[in-house]
Coordinates of C-alpha atoms in Angstrom, one line a residue:
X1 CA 0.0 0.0 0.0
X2 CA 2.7 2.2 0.6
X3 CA 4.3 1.5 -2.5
X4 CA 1.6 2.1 -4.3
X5 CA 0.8 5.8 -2.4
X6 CA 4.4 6.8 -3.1
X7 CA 4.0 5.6 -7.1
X8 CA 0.7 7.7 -7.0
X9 CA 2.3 10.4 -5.5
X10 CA 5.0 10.3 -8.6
X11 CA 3.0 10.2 -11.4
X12 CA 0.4 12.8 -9.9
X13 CA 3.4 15.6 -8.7
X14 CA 5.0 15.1 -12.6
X15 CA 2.2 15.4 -14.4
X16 CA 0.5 18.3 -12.2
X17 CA 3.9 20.1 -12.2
X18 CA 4.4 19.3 -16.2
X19 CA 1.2 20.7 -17.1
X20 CA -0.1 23.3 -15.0
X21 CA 3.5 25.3 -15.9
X22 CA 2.7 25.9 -19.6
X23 CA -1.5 26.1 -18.8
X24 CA -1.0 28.6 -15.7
X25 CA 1.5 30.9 -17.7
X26 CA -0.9 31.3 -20.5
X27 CA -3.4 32.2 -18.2
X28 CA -5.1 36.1 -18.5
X29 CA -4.6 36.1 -14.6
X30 CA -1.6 37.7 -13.2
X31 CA -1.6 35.5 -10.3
X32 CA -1.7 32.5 -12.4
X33 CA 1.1 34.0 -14.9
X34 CA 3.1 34.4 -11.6
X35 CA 2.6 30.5 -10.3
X36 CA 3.0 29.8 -13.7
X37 CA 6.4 31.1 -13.8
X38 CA 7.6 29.0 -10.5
X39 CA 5.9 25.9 -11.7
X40 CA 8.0 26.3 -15.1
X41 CA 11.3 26.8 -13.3
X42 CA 14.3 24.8 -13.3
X43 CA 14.6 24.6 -9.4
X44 CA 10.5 23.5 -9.3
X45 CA 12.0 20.5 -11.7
X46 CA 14.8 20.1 -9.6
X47 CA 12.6 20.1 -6.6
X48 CA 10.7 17.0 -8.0
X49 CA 13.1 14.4 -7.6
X50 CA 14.6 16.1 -4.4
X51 CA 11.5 16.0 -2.7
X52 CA 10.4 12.3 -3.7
X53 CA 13.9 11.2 -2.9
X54 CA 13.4 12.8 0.4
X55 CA 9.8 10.6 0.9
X56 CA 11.7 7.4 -0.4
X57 CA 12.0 4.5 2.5
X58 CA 15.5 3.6 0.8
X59 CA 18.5 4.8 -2.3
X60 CA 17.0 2.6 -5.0
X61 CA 12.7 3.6 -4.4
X62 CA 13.9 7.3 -4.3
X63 CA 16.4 7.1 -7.9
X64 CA 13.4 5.4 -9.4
X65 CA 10.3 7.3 -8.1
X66 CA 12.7 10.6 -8.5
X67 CA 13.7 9.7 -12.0
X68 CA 10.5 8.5 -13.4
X69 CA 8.8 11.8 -12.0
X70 CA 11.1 13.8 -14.2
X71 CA 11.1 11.8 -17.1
X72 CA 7.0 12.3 -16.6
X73 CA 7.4 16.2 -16.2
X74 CA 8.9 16.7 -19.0
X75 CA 7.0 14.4 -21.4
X76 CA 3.7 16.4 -20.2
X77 CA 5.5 19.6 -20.3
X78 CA 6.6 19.3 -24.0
X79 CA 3.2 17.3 -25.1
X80 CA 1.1 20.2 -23.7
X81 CA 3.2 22.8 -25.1
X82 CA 2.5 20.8 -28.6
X83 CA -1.1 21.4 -27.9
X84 CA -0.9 25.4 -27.1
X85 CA 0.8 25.3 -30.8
X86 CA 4.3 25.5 -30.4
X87 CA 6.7 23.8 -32.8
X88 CA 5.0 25.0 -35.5
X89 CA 7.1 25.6 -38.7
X90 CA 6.6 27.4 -41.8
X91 CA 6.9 25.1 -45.4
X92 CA 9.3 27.6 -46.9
X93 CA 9.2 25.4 -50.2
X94 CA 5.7 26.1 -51.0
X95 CA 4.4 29.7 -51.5
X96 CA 1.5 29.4 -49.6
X97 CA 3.7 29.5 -46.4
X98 CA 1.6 26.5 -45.1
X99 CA 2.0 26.2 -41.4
X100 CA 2.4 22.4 -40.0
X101 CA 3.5 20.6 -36.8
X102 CA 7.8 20.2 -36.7
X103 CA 7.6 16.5 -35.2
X104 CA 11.5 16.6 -35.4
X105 CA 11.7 19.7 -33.5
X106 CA 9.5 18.5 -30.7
X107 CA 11.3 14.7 -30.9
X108 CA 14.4 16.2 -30.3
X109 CA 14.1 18.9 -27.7
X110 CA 12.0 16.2 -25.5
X111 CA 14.4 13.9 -26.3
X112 CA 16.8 16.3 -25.3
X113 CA 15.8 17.3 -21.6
X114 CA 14.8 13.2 -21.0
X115 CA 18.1 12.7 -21.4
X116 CA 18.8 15.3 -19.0
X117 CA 16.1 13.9 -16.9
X118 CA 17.9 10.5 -16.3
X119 CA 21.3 12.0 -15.8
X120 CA 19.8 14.3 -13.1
X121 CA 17.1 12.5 -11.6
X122 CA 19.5 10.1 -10.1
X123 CA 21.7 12.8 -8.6
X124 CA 19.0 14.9 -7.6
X125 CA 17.3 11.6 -6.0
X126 CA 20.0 10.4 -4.0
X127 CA 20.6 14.2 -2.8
X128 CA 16.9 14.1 -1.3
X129 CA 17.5 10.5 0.3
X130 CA 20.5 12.0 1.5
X131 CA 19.2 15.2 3.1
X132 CA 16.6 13.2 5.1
X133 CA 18.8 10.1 5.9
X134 CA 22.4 10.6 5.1
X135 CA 25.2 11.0 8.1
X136 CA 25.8 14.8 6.8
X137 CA 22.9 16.6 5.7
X138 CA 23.2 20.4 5.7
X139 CA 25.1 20.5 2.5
X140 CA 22.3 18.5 0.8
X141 CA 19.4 20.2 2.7
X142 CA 20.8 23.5 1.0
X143 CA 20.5 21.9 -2.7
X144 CA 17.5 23.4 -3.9
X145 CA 17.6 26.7 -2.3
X146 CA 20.7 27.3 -3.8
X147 CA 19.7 26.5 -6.9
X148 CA 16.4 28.7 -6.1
X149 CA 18.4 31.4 -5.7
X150 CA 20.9 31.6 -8.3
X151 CA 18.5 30.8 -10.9
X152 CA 16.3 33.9 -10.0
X153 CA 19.3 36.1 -9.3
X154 CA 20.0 35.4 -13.1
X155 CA 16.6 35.9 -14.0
X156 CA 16.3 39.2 -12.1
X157 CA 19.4 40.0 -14.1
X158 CA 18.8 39.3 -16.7
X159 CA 15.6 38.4 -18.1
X160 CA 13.5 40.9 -16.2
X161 CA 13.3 44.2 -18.2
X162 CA 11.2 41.9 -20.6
X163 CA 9.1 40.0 -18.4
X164 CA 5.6 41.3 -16.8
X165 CA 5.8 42.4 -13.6
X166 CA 3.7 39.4 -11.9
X167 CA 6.7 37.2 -12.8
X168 CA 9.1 39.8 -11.6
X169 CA 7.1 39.3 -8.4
X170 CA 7.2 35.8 -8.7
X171 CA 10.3 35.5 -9.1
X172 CA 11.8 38.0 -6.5
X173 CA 9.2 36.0 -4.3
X174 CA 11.4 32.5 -4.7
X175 CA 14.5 34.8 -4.2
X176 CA 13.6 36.0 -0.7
X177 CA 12.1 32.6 0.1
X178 CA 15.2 30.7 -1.1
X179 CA 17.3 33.1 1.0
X180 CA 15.0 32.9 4.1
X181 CA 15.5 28.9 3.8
X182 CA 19.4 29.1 3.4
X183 CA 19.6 31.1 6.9
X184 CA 17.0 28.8 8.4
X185 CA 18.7 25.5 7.9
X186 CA 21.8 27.1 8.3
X187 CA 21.0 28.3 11.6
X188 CA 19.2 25.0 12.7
X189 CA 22.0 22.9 11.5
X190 CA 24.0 25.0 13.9
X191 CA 21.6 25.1 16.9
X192 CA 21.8 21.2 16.6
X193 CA 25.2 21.1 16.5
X194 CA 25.7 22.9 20.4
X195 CA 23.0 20.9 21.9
X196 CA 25.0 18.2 20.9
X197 CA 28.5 19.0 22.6
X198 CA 29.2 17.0 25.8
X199 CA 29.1 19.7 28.6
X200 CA 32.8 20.9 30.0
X201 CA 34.4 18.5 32.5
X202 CA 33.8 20.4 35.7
X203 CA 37.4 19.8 37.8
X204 CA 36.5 19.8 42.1

């Protein structure tokens, strides 16, 4: 039963995440651009297989549920894409300038970020497991809101002056989030660490 939860849990979290990223940014609503935005991120696809690895009960459940959830993402990501009509390509050798589907372009950028999917799913699994179970965690607890916060630091960069200001929001939103959750763990990784030390040897 729990197996099956955690394999429900997999296929429902990639294909929510996949999806609602493309369908939420093309939304008329600026608070559904801005979720839209996160959902379409690479630290939310990062966060996928982090998170499952985290919920796995050992190395090899959280590689597989991590990796498959990825490989899912991105499959519904690029299929729903398809439908909002990207990859569409102009026939430049008829005059009409008839408009069709470009199943090699789609075919290779899926095929393209799958591959990705099953070099980082692993490594991004195993860092989850290992942030929950492993003998050192911090550094591996820090994973995603590292990433988090470089990527938007990059997007705030760069990519802002031509972004609408609800995904500016968005995004500065992860930023100080990100940041928040760097000093948190930080700081309870610390506190941890002098409750542990053995009291001083009192001398009579």
């Amino acid at each position: 039963m729990r197996t099956l939860s955690f394999v429900s849990l997999t296929i429902v979290t990639a294909a929510a995440v996949g999806v609602g990223g493309p369908l939420l940014d093309a939304s008329a609503s600026p608070l559904a651009r801005a979720l839209g935005a996160a959902l379409v991120a690479g630290w939310c696809y990062a966060a996928i297989p982090f998170c499952l690895g985290m919920a796995g009960t050992s190395k090899l459940k959280a590689v597989t549920g991590g990796t498959v959830a990825l490989l899912i993402t991105v499959i519904s990501y690029y299929s729903f894409k398809a439908t909002q009509g990207d990859f569409q390509t102009v026939d430049l050798s008829e005059t009409s300038g008839r408009v069709f589907f470009s199943w090699s372009q789609f075919a290779s950028m899926t095929l393209y970020w799958c591959v990705a999917a099953l070099v980082l799913g692993p490594l991004l699994s195993v860092a989850g497991w290992m942030a929950r179970q492993g003998a050192i965690r911090l550094p591996f607890q820090l994973l995603v809101p590292v990433i988090a916060l470089a990527e938007t630091m990059m997007r705030l960069q760069v990519e802002a002056s031509g972004a609408s200001s609800p995904v500016v929001t968005a995004w500065e939103c992860v930023r100080a989030t990100s940041m928040a959750l760097i000093v948190l763990l930080i700081g309870v990784a610390a506190w941890k660490k002098h409750n542990r030390r053995p009291p001083a040897n009192i001398e009579g």
